[in-house]
PDB file of C-alpha atoms in Angstrom:
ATOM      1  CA  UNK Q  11      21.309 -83.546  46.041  1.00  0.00           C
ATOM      2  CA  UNK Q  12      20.735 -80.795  48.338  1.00  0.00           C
ATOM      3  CA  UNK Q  13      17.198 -79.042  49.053  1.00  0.00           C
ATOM      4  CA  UNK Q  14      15.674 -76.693  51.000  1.00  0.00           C
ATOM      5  CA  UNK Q  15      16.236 -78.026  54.730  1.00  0.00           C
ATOM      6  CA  UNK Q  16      19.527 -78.440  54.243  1.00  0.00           C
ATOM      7  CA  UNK Q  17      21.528 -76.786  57.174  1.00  0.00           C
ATOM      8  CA  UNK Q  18      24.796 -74.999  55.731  1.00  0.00           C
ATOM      9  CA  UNK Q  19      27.716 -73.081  56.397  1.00  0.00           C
ATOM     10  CA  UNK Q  20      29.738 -70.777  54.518  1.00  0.00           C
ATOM     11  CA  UNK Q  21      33.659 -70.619  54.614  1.00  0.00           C
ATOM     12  CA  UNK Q  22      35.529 -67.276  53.365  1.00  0.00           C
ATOM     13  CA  UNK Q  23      38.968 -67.023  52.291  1.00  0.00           C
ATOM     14  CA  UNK Q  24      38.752 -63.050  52.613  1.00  0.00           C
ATOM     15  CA  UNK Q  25      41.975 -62.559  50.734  1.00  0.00           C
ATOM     16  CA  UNK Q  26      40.839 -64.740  48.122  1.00  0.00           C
ATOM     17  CA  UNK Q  27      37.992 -62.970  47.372  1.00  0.00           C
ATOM     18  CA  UNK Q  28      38.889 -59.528  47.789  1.00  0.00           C
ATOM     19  CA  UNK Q  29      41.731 -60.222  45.056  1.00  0.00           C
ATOM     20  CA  UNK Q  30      39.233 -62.198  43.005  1.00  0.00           C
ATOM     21  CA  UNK Q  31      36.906 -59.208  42.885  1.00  0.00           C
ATOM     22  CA  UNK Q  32      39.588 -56.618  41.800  1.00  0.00           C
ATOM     23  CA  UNK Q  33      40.947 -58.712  39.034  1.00  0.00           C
ATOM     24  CA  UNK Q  34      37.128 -59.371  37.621  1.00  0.00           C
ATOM     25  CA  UNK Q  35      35.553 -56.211  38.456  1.00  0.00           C
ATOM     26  CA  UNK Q  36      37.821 -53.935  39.404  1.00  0.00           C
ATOM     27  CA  UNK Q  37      36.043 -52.949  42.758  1.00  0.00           C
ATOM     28  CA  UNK Q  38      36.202 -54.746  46.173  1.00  0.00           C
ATOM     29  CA  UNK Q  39      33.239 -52.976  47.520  1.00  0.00           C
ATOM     30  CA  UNK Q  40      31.006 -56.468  48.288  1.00  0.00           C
ATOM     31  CA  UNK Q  41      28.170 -56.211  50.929  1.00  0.00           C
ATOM     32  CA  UNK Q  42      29.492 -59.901  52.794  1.00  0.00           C
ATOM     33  CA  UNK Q  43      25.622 -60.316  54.151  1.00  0.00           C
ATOM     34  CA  UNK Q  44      24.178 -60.031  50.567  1.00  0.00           C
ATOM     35  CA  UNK Q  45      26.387 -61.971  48.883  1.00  0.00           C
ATOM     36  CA  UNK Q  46      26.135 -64.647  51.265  1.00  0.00           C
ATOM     37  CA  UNK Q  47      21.880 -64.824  51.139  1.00  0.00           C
ATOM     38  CA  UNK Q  48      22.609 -65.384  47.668  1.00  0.00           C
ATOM     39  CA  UNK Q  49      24.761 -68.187  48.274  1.00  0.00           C
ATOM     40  CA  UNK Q  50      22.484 -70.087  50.887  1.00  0.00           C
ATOM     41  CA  UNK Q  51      19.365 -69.571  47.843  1.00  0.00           C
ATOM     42  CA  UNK Q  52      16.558 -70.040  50.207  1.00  0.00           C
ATOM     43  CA  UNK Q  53      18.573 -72.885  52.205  1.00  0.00           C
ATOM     44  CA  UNK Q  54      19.063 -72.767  56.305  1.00  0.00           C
ATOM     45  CA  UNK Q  55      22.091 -71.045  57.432  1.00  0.00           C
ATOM     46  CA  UNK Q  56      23.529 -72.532  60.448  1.00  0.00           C
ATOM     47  CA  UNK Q  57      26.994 -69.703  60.192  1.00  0.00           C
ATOM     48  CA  UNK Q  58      28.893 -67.822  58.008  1.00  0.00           C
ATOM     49  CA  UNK Q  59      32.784 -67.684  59.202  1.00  0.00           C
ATOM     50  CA  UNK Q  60      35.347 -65.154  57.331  1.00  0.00           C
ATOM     51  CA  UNK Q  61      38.802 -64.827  57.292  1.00  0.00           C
ATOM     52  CA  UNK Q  62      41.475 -62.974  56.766  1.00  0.00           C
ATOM     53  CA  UNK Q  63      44.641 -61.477  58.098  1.00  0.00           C
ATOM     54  CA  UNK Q  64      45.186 -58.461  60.252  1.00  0.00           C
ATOM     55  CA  UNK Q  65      47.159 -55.338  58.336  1.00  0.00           C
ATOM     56  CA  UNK Q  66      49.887 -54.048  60.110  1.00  0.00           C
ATOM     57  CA  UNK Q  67      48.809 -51.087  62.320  1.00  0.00           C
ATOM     58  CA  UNK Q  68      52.156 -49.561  62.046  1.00  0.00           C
ATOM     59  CA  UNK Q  69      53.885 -50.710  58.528  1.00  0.00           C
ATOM     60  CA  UNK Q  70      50.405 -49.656  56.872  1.00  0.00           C
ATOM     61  CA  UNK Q  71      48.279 -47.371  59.015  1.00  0.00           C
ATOM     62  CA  UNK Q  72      45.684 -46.256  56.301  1.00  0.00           C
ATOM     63  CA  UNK Q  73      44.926 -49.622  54.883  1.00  0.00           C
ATOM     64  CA  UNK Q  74      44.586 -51.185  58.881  1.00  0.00           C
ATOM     65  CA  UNK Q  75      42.024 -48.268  59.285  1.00  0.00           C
ATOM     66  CA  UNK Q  76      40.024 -48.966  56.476  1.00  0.00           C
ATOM     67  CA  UNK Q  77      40.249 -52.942  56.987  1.00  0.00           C
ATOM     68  CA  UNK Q  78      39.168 -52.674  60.702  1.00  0.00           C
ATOM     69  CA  UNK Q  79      36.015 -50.553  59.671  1.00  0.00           C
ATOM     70  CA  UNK Q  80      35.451 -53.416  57.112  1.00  0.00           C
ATOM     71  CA  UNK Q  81      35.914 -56.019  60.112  1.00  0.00           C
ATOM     72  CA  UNK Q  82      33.496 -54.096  61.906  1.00  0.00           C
ATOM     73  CA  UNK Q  83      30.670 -54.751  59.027  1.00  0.00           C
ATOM     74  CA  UNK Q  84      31.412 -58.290  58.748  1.00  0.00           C
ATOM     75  CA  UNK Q  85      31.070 -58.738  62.772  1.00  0.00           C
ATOM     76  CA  UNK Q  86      27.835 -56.746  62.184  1.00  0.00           C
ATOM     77  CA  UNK Q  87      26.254 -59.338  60.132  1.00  0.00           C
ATOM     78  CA  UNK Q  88      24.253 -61.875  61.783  1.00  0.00           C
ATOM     79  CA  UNK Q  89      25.390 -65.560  62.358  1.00  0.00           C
ATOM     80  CA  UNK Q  90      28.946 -64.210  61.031  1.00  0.00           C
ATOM     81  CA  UNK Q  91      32.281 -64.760  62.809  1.00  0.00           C
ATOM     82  CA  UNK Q  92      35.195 -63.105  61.772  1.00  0.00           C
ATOM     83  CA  UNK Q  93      38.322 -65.086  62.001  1.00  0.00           C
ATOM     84  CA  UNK Q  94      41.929 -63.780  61.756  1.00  0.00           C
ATOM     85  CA  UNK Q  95      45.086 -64.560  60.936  1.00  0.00           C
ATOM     86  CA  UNK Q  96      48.149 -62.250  60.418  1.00  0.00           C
ATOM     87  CA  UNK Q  97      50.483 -60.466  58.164  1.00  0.00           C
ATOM     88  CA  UNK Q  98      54.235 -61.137  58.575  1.00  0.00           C
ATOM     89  CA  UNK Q  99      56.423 -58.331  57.205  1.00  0.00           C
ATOM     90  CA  UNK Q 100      59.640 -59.097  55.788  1.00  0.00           C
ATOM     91  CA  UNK Q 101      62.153 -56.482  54.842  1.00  0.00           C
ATOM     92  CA  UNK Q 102      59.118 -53.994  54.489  1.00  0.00           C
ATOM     93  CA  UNK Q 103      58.261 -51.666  52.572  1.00  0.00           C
ATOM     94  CA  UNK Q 104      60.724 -53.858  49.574  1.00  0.00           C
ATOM     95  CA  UNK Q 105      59.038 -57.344  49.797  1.00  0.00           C
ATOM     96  CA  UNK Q 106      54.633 -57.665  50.585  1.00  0.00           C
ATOM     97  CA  UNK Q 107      53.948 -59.194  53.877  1.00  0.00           C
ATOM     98  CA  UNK Q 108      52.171 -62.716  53.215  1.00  0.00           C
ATOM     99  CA  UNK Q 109      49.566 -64.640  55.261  1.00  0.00           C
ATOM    100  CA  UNK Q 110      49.901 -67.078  58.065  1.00  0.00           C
ATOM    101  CA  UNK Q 111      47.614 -69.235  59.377  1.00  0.00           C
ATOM    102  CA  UNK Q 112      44.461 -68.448  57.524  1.00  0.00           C
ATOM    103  CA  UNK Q 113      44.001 -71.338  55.245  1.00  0.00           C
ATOM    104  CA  UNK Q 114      44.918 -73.770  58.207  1.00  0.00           C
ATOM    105  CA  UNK Q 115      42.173 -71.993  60.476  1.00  0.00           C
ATOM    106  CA  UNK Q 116      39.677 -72.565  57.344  1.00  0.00           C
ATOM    107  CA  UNK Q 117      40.549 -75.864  57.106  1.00  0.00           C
ATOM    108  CA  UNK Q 118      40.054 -76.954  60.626  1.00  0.00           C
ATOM    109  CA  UNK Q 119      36.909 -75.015  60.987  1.00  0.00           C
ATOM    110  CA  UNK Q 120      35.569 -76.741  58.153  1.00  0.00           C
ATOM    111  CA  UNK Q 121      36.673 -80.223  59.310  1.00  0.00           C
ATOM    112  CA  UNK Q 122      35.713 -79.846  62.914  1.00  0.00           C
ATOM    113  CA  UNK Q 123      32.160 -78.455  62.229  1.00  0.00           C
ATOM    114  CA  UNK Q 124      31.614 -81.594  59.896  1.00  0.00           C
ATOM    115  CA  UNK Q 125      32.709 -84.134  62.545  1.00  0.00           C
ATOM    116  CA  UNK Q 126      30.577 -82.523  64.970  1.00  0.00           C
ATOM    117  CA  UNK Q 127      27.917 -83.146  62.201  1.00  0.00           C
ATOM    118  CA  UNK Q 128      27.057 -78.972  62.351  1.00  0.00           C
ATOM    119  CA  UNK Q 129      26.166 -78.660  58.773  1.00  0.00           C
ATOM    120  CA  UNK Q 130      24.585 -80.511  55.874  1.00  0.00           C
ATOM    121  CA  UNK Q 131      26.469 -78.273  53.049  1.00  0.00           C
ATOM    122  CA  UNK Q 132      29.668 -76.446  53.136  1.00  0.00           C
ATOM    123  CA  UNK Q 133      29.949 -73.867  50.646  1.00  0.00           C
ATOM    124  CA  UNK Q 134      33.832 -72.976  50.007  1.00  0.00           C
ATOM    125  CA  UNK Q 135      34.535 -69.261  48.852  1.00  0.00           C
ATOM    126  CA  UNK Q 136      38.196 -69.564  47.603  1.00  0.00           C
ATOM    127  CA  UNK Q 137      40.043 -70.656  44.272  1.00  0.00           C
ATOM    128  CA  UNK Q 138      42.561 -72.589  46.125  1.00  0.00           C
ATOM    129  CA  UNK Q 139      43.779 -75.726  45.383  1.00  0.00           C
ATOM    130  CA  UNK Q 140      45.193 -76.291  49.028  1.00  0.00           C
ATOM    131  CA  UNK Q 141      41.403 -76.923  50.294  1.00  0.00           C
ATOM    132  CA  UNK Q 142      40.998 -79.894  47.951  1.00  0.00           C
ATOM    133  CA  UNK Q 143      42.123 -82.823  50.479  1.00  0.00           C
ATOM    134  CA  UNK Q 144      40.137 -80.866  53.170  1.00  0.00           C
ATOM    135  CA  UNK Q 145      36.962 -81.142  51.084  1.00  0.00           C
ATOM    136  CA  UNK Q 146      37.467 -84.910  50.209  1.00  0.00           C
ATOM    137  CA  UNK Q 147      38.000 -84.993  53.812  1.00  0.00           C
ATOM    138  CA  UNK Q 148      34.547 -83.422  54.651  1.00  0.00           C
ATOM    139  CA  UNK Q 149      32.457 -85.660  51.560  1.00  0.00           C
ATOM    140  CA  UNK Q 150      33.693 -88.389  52.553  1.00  0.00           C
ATOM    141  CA  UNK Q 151      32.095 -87.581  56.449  1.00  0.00           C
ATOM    142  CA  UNK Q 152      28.874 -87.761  53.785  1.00  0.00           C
ATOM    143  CA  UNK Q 153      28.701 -83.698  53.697  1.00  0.00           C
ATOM    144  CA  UNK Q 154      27.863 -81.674  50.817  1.00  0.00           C
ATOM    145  CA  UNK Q 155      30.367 -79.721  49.483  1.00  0.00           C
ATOM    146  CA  UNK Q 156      30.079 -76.678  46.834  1.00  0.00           C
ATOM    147  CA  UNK Q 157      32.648 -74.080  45.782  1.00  0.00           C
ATOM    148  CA  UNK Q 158      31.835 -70.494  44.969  1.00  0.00           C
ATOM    149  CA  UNK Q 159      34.638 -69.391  41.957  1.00  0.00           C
ATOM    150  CA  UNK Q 160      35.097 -66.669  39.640  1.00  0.00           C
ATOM    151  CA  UNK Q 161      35.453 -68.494  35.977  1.00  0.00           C
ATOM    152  CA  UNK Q 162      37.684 -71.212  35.650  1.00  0.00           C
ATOM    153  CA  UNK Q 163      41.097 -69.269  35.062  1.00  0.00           C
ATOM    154  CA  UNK Q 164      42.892 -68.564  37.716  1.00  0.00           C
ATOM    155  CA  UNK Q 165      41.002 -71.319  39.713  1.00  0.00           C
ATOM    156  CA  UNK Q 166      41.497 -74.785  40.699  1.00  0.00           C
ATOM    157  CA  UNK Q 167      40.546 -77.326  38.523  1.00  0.00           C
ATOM    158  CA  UNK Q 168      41.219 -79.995  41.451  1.00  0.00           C
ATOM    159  CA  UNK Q 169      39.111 -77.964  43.137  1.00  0.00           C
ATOM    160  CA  UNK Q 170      36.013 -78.258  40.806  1.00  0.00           C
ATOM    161  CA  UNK Q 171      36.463 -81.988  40.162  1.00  0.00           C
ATOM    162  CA  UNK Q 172      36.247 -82.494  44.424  1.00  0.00           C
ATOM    163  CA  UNK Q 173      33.180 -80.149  44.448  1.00  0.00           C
ATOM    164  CA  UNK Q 174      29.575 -81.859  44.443  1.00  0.00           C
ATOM    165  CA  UNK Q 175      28.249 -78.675  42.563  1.00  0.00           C
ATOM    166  CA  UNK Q 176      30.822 -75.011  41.279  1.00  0.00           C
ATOM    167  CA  UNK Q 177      28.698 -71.869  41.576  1.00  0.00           C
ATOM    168  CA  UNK Q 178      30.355 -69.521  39.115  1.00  0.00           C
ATOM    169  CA  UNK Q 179      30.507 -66.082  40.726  1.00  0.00           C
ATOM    170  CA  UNK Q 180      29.782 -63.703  38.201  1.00  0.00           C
ATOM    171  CA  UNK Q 181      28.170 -60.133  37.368  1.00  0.00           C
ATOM    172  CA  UNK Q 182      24.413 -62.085  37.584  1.00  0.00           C
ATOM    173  CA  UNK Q 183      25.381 -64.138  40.850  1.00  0.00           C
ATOM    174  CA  UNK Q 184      26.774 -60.181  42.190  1.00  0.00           C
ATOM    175  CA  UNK Q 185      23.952 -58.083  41.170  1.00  0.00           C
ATOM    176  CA  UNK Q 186      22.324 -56.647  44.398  1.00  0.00           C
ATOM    177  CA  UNK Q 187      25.303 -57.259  46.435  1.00  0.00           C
ATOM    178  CA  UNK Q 188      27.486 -53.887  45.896  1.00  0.00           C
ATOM    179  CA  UNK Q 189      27.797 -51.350  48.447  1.00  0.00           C
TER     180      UNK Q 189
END
């Protein structure tokens, strides 16, 4: 049971949630900081880390401008670190770029600040099952672990059986946190 004293970090899969928040409310236009106090409900925030992967300046010059003003709002927010992967493009503009080395960053952030006994609480933004053995991995250190998700479609269930507590991420959970 976790209460008030509890010190606790927050871990961001950016990608996850930006494509989580399109598909359930068509709009991507989250305040980070916000959404984040609302998370931590009155508990001690030790850090919040974010990541994500870096657009391609030259395949997609519009979208890097836009995402680098966003990267400049999350590095704006206090106790925040903004951690970043990259985008490899394949045969673009005819196949999407994908990700490397974001969920492996998470992962070892989250595992290395547990060892090193940082936090009391880890609270997991993402829907992915691939963070499953990482939070077994971070209970069984006798940490706290909770995952933020959007409904149970089109998330884990693996990853709500390893969770000590799910906080469902809805229109109530969002209210106050829109640009």
């Amino acid at each position: 049971m976790t209460d008030k004293t509890d010190r606790l970090m927050i871990f961001i899969d950016g990608s996850n949630l930006y494509h989580s928040l399109k598909a359930h409310f068509r709009r991507t236009d989250i305040d980070i900081g916000r959404f984040c106090s609302k998370l931590l409900d009155r508990r001690r925030l030790i850090r919040i880390y974010y990541y994500n992967a870096v657009v391609g300046r030259k395949e997609e010059p519009e979208r890097y401008r836009h995402q680098q003003a966003f990267f400049a709002s999350i590095r704006a927010i206090p106790y925040c670190e903004l951690r970043l992967g990259r985008l490899v493009y394949i045969n673009w503009p005819n196949t999407p770029p994908f990700e490397k080395g974001v969920d492996i960053q998470l992962t070892t952030d989250l595992l290395t600040h547990s060892f090193k006994n940082n936090y009391d609480v880890a609270i997991l933004v993402a829907g992915d099952s691939d963070y499953v053995d990482a939070l077994q991995a971070v209970k069984d250190n006798g940490k706290n672990v909770e995952v933020a998700l959007f409904g149970k479609e089109r998330t884990s269930l693996l990853l709500r059986e390893v969770a000590d507590r799910v906080i469902t991420i809805d229109g109530r959970l969002l209210r106050g946190c829109w640009k």
